[in-house]
PDB file of C-alpha atoms in Angstrom:
ATOM      1  CA  ARG A   1     135.697-154.867-137.695  1.00 83.00           C
ATOM      2  CA  VAL A   2     133.576-158.375-137.955  1.00 87.00           C
ATOM      3  CA  LEU A   3     131.212-156.664-139.617  1.00 90.00           C
ATOM      4  CA  PHE A   4     132.620-153.469-141.802  1.00 92.00           C
ATOM      5  CA  ARG A   5     135.691-153.988-142.766  1.00 90.00           C
ATOM      6  CA  SER A   6     136.575-154.119-146.442  1.00 90.00           C
ATOM      7  CA  ASP A   7     138.528-156.057-145.850  1.00 90.00           C
ATOM      8  CA  ASN A   8     137.515-159.261-144.251  1.00 89.00           C
ATOM      9  CA  GLY A   9     134.302-157.783-143.085  1.00 91.00           C
ATOM     10  CA  LEU A  10     131.254-160.376-142.596  1.00 93.00           C
ATOM     11  CA  LEU A  11     128.322-157.833-143.946  1.00 95.00           C
ATOM     12  CA  VAL A  12     130.875-157.204-147.365  1.00 95.00           C
ATOM     13  CA  LEU A  13     131.971-160.329-148.430  1.00 95.00           C
ATOM     14  CA  SER A  14     128.786-162.165-146.741  1.00 96.00           C
ATOM     15  CA  PRO A  15     125.877-159.483-147.776  1.00 97.00           C
ATOM     16  CA  TRP A  16     122.893-162.001-147.310  1.00 97.00           C
ATOM     17  CA  THR A  17     124.010-162.154-143.423  1.00 97.00           C
ATOM     18  CA  ALA A  18     121.913-158.744-143.505  1.00 97.00           C
ATOM     19  CA  LEU A  19     119.388-161.025-143.758  1.00 97.00           C
ATOM     20  CA  VAL A  20     119.631-162.975-140.258  1.00 97.00           C
ATOM     21  CA  PRO A  21     117.922-160.153-138.068  1.00 97.00           C
ATOM     22  CA  VAL A  22     115.023-160.565-141.078  1.00 97.00           C
ATOM     23  CA  GLY A  23     114.786-163.434-140.049  1.00 97.00           C
ATOM     24  CA  ALA A  24     114.800-163.883-136.411  1.00 97.00           C
ATOM     25  CA  ILE A  25     111.968-161.056-136.398  1.00 97.00           C
ATOM     26  CA  TYR A  26     110.131-162.997-139.041  1.00 97.00           C
ATOM     27  CA  VAL A  27     109.236-165.803-136.880  1.00 97.00           C
ATOM     28  CA  ALA A  28     108.983-164.056-134.266  1.00 96.00           C
ATOM     29  CA  ALA A  29     106.811-161.639-135.456  1.00 96.00           C
ATOM     30  CA  ASP A  30     104.315-164.908-135.816  1.00 94.00           C
ATOM     31  CA  ALA A  31     102.859-166.975-133.497  1.00 95.00           C
ATOM     32  CA  GLU A  32     102.150-169.631-136.232  1.00 95.00           C
ATOM     33  CA  ARG A  33     105.573-169.591-136.915  1.00 95.00           C
ATOM     34  CA  ARG A  34     107.072-169.301-133.383  1.00 95.00           C
ATOM     35  CA  ALA A  35     105.154-172.407-132.535  1.00 95.00           C
ATOM     36  CA  ARG A  36     106.626-174.245-134.977  1.00 95.00           C
ATOM     37  CA  VAL A  37     110.590-173.219-135.125  1.00 95.00           C
ATOM     38  CA  GLY A  38     110.323-170.579-132.621  1.00 95.00           C
ATOM     39  CA  ARG A  39     112.858-172.631-130.614  1.00 96.00           C
ATOM     40  CA  GLU A  40     115.156-173.256-133.177  1.00 96.00           C
ATOM     41  CA  THR A  41     115.741-169.597-134.068  1.00 96.00           C
ATOM     42  CA  LEU A  42     116.102-168.613-130.371  1.00 97.00           C
ATOM     43  CA  VAL A  43     118.919-171.496-130.407  1.00 97.00           C
ATOM     44  CA  ALA A  44     120.674-170.297-133.751  1.00 97.00           C
ATOM     45  CA  ALA A  45     120.122-166.656-132.731  1.00 97.00           C
ATOM     46  CA  ILE A  46     122.407-167.325-129.314  1.00 97.00           C
ATOM     47  CA  ILE A  47     124.484-168.941-131.746  1.00 97.00           C
ATOM     48  CA  VAL A  48     125.093-166.079-133.987  1.00 97.00           C
ATOM     49  CA  ALA A  49     125.268-163.316-131.667  1.00 96.00           C
ATOM     50  CA  LEU A  50     127.032-165.459-129.279  1.00 96.00           C
ATOM     51  CA  TYR A  51     129.651-165.825-131.762  1.00 93.00           C
ATOM     52  CA  LEU A  52     129.892-162.271-132.659  1.00 93.00           C
ATOM     53  CA  LEU A  53     130.453-161.243-129.719  1.00 92.00           C
ATOM     54  CA  PHE A  54     133.749-164.140-128.743  1.00 92.00           C
ATOM     55  CA  VAL A  55     135.076-162.897-132.323  1.00 91.00           C
ATOM     56  CA  ALA A  56     134.666-159.559-131.205  1.00 88.00           C
ATOM     57  CA  ALA A  57     136.395-159.679-128.327  1.00 90.00           C
ATOM     58  CA  LEU A  58     139.546-161.322-130.006  1.00 87.00           C
ATOM     59  CA  GLU A  59     142.993-159.114-130.359  1.00 82.00           C
ATOM     60  CA  PRO A  60     141.812-157.810-133.839  1.00 76.00           C
ATOM     61  CA  GLU A  61     144.113-159.360-135.607  1.00 74.00           C
ATOM     62  CA  PHE A  62     143.838-162.976-134.041  1.00 75.00           C
ATOM     63  CA  GLY A  63     140.422-162.329-134.512  1.00 75.00           C
ATOM     64  CA  ARG A  64     140.633-162.121-137.959  1.00 78.00           C
ATOM     65  CA  GLY A  65     142.124-165.303-137.924  1.00 78.00           C
ATOM     66  CA  GLY A  66     145.616-164.806-140.743  1.00 80.00           C
ATOM     67  CA  TRP A  67     145.374-164.708-144.376  1.00 88.00           C
ATOM     68  CA  GLU A  68     142.051-165.892-145.199  1.00 86.00           C
ATOM     69  CA  LEU A  69     138.547-164.981-146.619  1.00 87.00           C
ATOM     70  CA  GLY A  70     136.404-163.334-143.666  1.00 85.00           C
ATOM     71  CA  PRO A  71     136.824-163.931-139.670  1.00 85.00           C
ATOM     72  CA  ARG A  72     138.440-167.002-139.568  1.00 85.00           C
ATOM     73  CA  TYR A  73     136.467-167.913-136.065  1.00 88.00           C
ATOM     74  CA  ILE A  74     132.941-167.123-136.898  1.00 90.00           C
ATOM     75  CA  ALA A  75     132.915-170.282-139.363  1.00 91.00           C
ATOM     76  CA  VAL A  76     131.125-172.261-136.718  1.00 92.00           C
ATOM     77  CA  ALA A  77     128.026-170.488-136.572  1.00 95.00           C
ATOM     78  CA  MET A  78     127.557-169.127-140.378  1.00 95.00           C
ATOM     79  CA  PRO A  79     125.467-172.602-140.880  1.00 96.00           C
ATOM     80  CA  PHE A  80     123.253-171.412-138.348  1.00 98.00           C
ATOM     81  CA  ALA A  81     123.531-167.868-139.123  1.00 97.00           C
ATOM     82  CA  ALA A  82     122.203-169.343-142.723  1.00 97.00           C
ATOM     83  CA  TRP A  83     119.624-170.876-141.290  1.00 96.00           C
ATOM     84  CA  LEU A  84     118.158-167.399-139.829  1.00 98.00           C
ATOM     85  CA  ALA A  85     119.001-165.925-143.258  1.00 97.00           C
ATOM     86  CA  VAL A  86     116.718-168.196-144.965  1.00 95.00           C
ATOM     87  CA  ALA A  87     113.719-166.835-142.970  1.00 96.00           C
ATOM     88  CA  GLY A  88     114.643-163.315-143.940  1.00 97.00           C
ATOM     89  CA  ILE A  89     114.798-164.164-147.359  1.00 94.00           C
ATOM     90  CA  GLU A  90     111.340-166.236-147.528  1.00 93.00           C
ATOM     91  CA  ALA A  91     109.749-162.450-146.176  1.00 96.00           C
ATOM     92  CA  LEU A  92     111.004-160.682-148.246  1.00 95.00           C
ATOM     93  CA  LEU A  93     110.270-162.907-151.135  1.00 91.00           C
ATOM     94  CA  ARG A  94     106.302-162.161-149.682  1.00 92.00           C
ATOM     95  CA  VAL A  95     107.283-158.155-150.940  1.00 93.00           C
ATOM     96  CA  PRO A  96     107.966-158.239-154.989  1.00 90.00           C
ATOM     97  CA  ALA A  97     109.347-155.038-154.121  1.00 93.00           C
ATOM     98  CA  LEU A  98     111.965-156.302-151.858  1.00 95.00           C
ATOM     99  CA  ARG A  99     112.852-159.468-154.103  1.00 92.00           C
ATOM    100  CA  VAL A 100     115.264-158.288-156.587  1.00 94.00           C
ATOM    101  CA  PRO A 101     117.635-156.786-153.453  1.00 96.00           C
ATOM    102  CA  ALA A 102     117.064-159.573-151.521  1.00 95.00           C
ATOM    103  CA  LEU A 103     118.864-162.411-153.702  1.00 95.00           C
ATOM    104  CA  ALA A 104     121.049-159.494-154.398  1.00 97.00           C
ATOM    105  CA  LEU A 105     122.494-160.021-151.113  1.00 97.00           C
ATOM    106  CA  VAL A 106     123.098-163.503-151.817  1.00 97.00           C
ATOM    107  CA  LEU A 107     124.510-163.666-155.355  1.00 97.00           C
ATOM    108  CA  ALA A 108     126.946-160.511-153.909  1.00 97.00           C
ATOM    109  CA  GLY A 109     127.810-163.134-151.513  1.00 97.00           C
ATOM    110  CA  VAL A 110     128.341-166.090-154.150  1.00 97.00           C
ATOM    111  CA  LEU A 111     130.202-163.370-156.220  1.00 97.00           C
ATOM    112  CA  VAL A 112     132.717-162.927-154.031  1.00 97.00           C
ATOM    113  CA  HIS A 113     133.533-166.004-152.534  1.00 96.00           C
ATOM    114  CA  ALA A 114     133.484-167.920-156.341  1.00 96.00           C
ATOM    115  CA  VAL A 115     136.039-165.289-157.175  1.00 96.00           C
ATOM    116  CA  ALA A 116     138.027-165.451-154.209  1.00 95.00           C
ATOM    117  CA  SER A 117     138.106-169.253-153.494  1.00 94.00           C
ATOM    118  CA  THR A 118     138.859-170.013-157.609  1.00 94.00           C
ATOM    119  CA  THR A 119     142.047-167.885-157.664  1.00 94.00           C
ATOM    120  CA  TYR A 120     143.935-166.864-154.039  1.00 93.00           C
ATOM    121  CA  PRO A 121     141.522-167.517-150.991  1.00 90.00           C
ATOM    122  CA  HIS A 122     144.635-166.587-148.803  1.00 90.00           C
ATOM    123  CA  TRP A 123     143.998-162.676-148.943  1.00 93.00           C
ATOM    124  CA  PRO A 124     147.141-161.076-146.551  1.00 91.00           C
ATOM    125  CA  ILE A 125     145.761-159.551-144.050  1.00 88.00           C
ATOM    126  CA  TYR A 126     148.278-156.099-144.664  1.00 89.00           C
ATOM    127  CA  LEU A 127     145.896-156.045-147.798  1.00 92.00           C
ATOM    128  CA  ARG A 128     142.724-152.763-147.125  1.00 94.00           C
ATOM    129  CA  ASN A 129     140.574-154.288-150.077  1.00 96.00           C
ATOM    130  CA  PRO A 130     142.346-158.087-151.651  1.00 95.00           C
ATOM    131  CA  LEU A 131     139.074-158.727-153.315  1.00 96.00           C
ATOM    132  CA  TYR A 132     140.402-156.603-155.554  1.00 96.00           C
ATOM    133  CA  GLU A 133     144.208-156.486-154.969  1.00 96.00           C
ATOM    134  CA  VAL A 134     144.812-159.962-154.993  1.00 96.00           C
ATOM    135  CA  SER A 135     141.793-161.896-156.654  1.00 96.00           C
ATOM    136  CA  VAL A 136     140.974-159.731-159.615  1.00 96.00           C
ATOM    137  CA  ARG A 137     144.285-158.899-160.003  1.00 96.00           C
ATOM    138  CA  LEU A 138     145.066-162.457-161.012  1.00 96.00           C
ATOM    139  CA  LEU A 139     142.325-162.396-163.870  1.00 94.00           C
ATOM    140  CA  LEU A 140     143.597-159.055-164.781  1.00 94.00           C
ATOM    141  CA  ASN A 141     146.793-160.771-165.016  1.00 95.00           C
ATOM    142  CA  GLY A 142     146.287-164.321-166.554  1.00 92.00           C
ATOM    143  CA  TYR A 143     145.945-165.937-163.612  1.00 93.00           C
ATOM    144  CA  ALA A 144     144.453-168.928-162.774  1.00 92.00           C
ATOM    145  CA  PRO A 145     144.924-172.204-160.630  1.00 92.00           C
ATOM    146  CA  HIS A 146     144.321-175.722-161.986  1.00 91.00           C
ATOM    147  CA  SER A 147     141.048-176.909-162.913  1.00 91.00           C
ATOM    148  CA  VAL A 148     138.751-178.260-165.518  1.00 90.00           C
ATOM    149  CA  GLY A 149     139.190-175.334-167.242  1.00 92.00           C
ATOM    150  CA  THR A 150     142.922-175.890-167.437  1.00 91.00           C
ATOM    151  CA  LEU A 151     142.535-179.890-167.995  1.00 90.00           C
ATOM    152  CA  VAL A 152     141.055-179.452-171.460  1.00 90.00           C
ATOM    153  CA  GLY A 153     144.144-176.598-172.575  1.00 89.00           C
ATOM    154  CA  LEU A 154     142.938-173.115-171.837  1.00 90.00           C
ATOM    155  CA  ARG A 155     145.268-170.585-169.472  1.00 90.00           C
ATOM    156  CA  GLY A 156     144.006-167.404-167.552  1.00 90.00           C
ATOM    157  CA  TRP A 157     140.702-166.156-166.602  1.00 91.00           C
ATOM    158  CA  HIS A 158     139.521-168.325-169.424  1.00 92.00           C
ATOM    159  CA  SER A 159     139.923-171.538-167.995  1.00 94.00           C
ATOM    160  CA  LEU A 160     138.332-170.603-164.590  1.00 95.00           C
ATOM    161  CA  LEU A 161     134.971-169.884-167.205  1.00 93.00           C
ATOM    162  CA  PRO A 162     133.384-173.378-166.482  1.00 94.00           C
ATOM    163  CA  VAL A 163     133.766-173.467-162.844  1.00 94.00           C
ATOM    164  CA  HIS A 164     132.343-170.051-161.976  1.00 94.00           C
ATOM    165  CA  ALA A 165     129.628-171.266-165.411  1.00 94.00           C
ATOM    166  CA  ALA A 166     128.562-173.727-163.212  1.00 95.00           C
ATOM    167  CA  VAL A 167     128.318-171.769-159.727  1.00 95.00           C
ATOM    168  CA  ALA A 168     126.396-169.079-161.230  1.00 93.00           C
ATOM    169  CA  THR A 169     123.768-171.634-162.686  1.00 92.00           C
ATOM    170  CA  ILE A 170     123.243-173.914-159.427  1.00 94.00           C
ATOM    171  CA  SER A 171     122.660-170.688-157.562  1.00 93.00           C
ATOM    172  CA  VAL A 172     120.276-169.125-160.260  1.00 88.00           C
ATOM    173  CA  LEU A 173     118.605-172.464-160.356  1.00 88.00           C
ATOM    174  CA  LEU A 174     118.355-172.986-156.369  1.00 89.00           C
ATOM    175  CA  LEU A 175     116.980-169.271-155.996  1.00 87.00           C
ATOM    176  CA  ALA A 176     114.677-169.663-158.167  1.00 84.00           C
ATOM    177  CA  ARG A 177     113.365-173.200-158.059  1.00 74.00           C
ATOM    178  CA  GLY A 178     109.319-173.567-157.274  1.00 69.00           C
ATOM    179  CA  ARG A 179     109.192-169.768-157.599  1.00 69.00           C
ATOM    180  CA  ARG A 180     109.222-169.227-161.477  1.00 72.00           C
ATOM    181  CA  ILE A 181     110.628-165.503-160.385  1.00 80.00           C
ATOM    182  CA  TYR A 182     113.225-166.451-163.193  1.00 83.00           C
ATOM    183  CA  VAL A 183     112.946-162.394-164.103  1.00 88.00           C
ATOM    184  CA  GLU A 184     114.032-161.207-160.228  1.00 90.00           C
ATOM    185  CA  VAL A 185     116.525-163.648-160.250  1.00 91.00           C
ATOM    186  CA  ALA A 186     118.354-162.197-163.240  1.00 91.00           C
ATOM    187  CA  LEU A 187     118.226-158.934-162.288  1.00 94.00           C
ATOM    188  CA  ALA A 188     119.412-159.710-158.850  1.00 94.00           C
ATOM    189  CA  VAL A 189     122.506-160.744-160.648  1.00 94.00           C
ATOM    190  CA  VAL A 190     122.853-157.694-162.331  1.00 96.00           C
ATOM    191  CA  LEU A 191     122.921-155.970-158.939  1.00 97.00           C
ATOM    192  CA  ALA A 192     124.923-158.307-157.579  1.00 97.00           C
ATOM    193  CA  VAL A 193     127.358-157.281-159.827  1.00 96.00           C
ATOM    194  CA  ALA A 194     126.778-153.456-159.611  1.00 97.00           C
ATOM    195  CA  ILE A 195     127.253-153.825-155.777  1.00 97.00           C
ATOM    196  CA  VAL A 196     130.523-155.983-155.815  1.00 97.00           C
ATOM    197  CA  ALA A 197     131.898-153.038-158.249  1.00 97.00           C
ATOM    198  CA  CYS A 198     131.013-150.263-156.531  1.00 96.00           C
ATOM    199  CA  TYR A 199     133.990-152.473-154.015  1.00 96.00           C
ATOM    200  CA  THR A 200     136.412-150.822-156.335  1.00 95.00           C
ATOM    201  CA  TRP A 201     135.675-147.033-153.983  1.00 95.00           C
ATOM    202  CA  PHE A 202     137.051-149.454-150.592  1.00 95.00           C
ATOM    203  CA  PRO A 203     140.541-147.576-149.380  1.00 93.00           C
ATOM    204  CA  THR A 204     143.402-149.495-151.370  1.00 93.00           C
ATOM    205  CA  THR A 205     146.721-150.762-149.663  1.00 95.00           C
ATOM    206  CA  PRO A 206     149.814-148.145-149.808  1.00 94.00           C
ATOM    207  CA  ARG A 207     152.118-148.983-152.924  1.00 92.00           C
ATOM    208  CA  ASP A 208     154.963-150.154-150.991  1.00 92.00           C
ATOM    209  CA  VAL A 209     152.982-152.664-149.178  1.00 94.00           C
ATOM    210  CA  SER A 210     150.890-154.430-152.187  1.00 94.00           C
ATOM    211  CA  ASP A 211     154.080-154.508-154.605  1.00 94.00           C
ATOM    212  CA  ASP A 212     155.499-156.553-151.924  1.00 94.00           C
ATOM    213  CA  LEU A 213     152.802-158.473-150.750  1.00 95.00           C
ATOM    214  CA  TRP A 214     151.862-158.730-154.862  1.00 95.00           C
ATOM    215  CA  SER A 215     155.525-159.751-155.091  1.00 95.00           C
ATOM    216  CA  PHE A 216     154.664-162.711-153.120  1.00 95.00           C
ATOM    217  CA  VAL A 217     151.634-163.814-153.952  1.00 95.00           C
ATOM    218  CA  THR A 218     152.673-164.160-158.025  1.00 94.00           C
ATOM    219  CA  ARG A 219     156.047-165.830-156.744  1.00 93.00           C
ATOM    220  CA  THR A 220     154.242-168.377-154.663  1.00 91.00           C
ATOM    221  CA  TYR A 221     151.399-169.164-157.591  1.00 91.00           C
ATOM    222  CA  GLU A 222     150.404-172.356-158.861  1.00 83.00           C
ATOM    223  CA  PRO A 223     150.675-172.762-161.786  1.00 81.00           C
TER     224      PRO A 223
END
């Protein structure tokens, strides 16, 4: 449930976390890296492992943490997971064939969280595929919160274009910075979109439940 559920799983909503064990192994396998950051790697790995076990040991709905995006109580460990994932990215960038998949895992997580956090990041616990049953559905039906876009008169999904463009630009520049791998990043964007598009294959919520929750979301939506 913590890792693989379509509505809340860490590996589904933040695919870059798959790079965490890669980073730990990358450091552990090299004497120079172990001498330089071995202790930090060990501490980060222990923290991530303990929090995964902690959340997995909770009563399922409590472990989920209510209406939110991803397993809430794993948040404390995420900076340490990111530190390890960076090492994992470094390892995979050394292999030309793995550059695009590694970058795509990061960008897929950015895409999921950018769409969810700029629409309705309070995903109801009873939905099986909230990314599409709430966030994407809101965009397709013309719902969007106040933003820079609405300030200048845009409405619906068009109003989110400025913030989404900013997120995309910053993400690409950070991933390609100093490496001159813009072609790989561009291909990773395409792969990331394809990965998230495949989430439509996840099971959907029974109609009576999804209709009630959709009604609640739209009744309380602002604007």
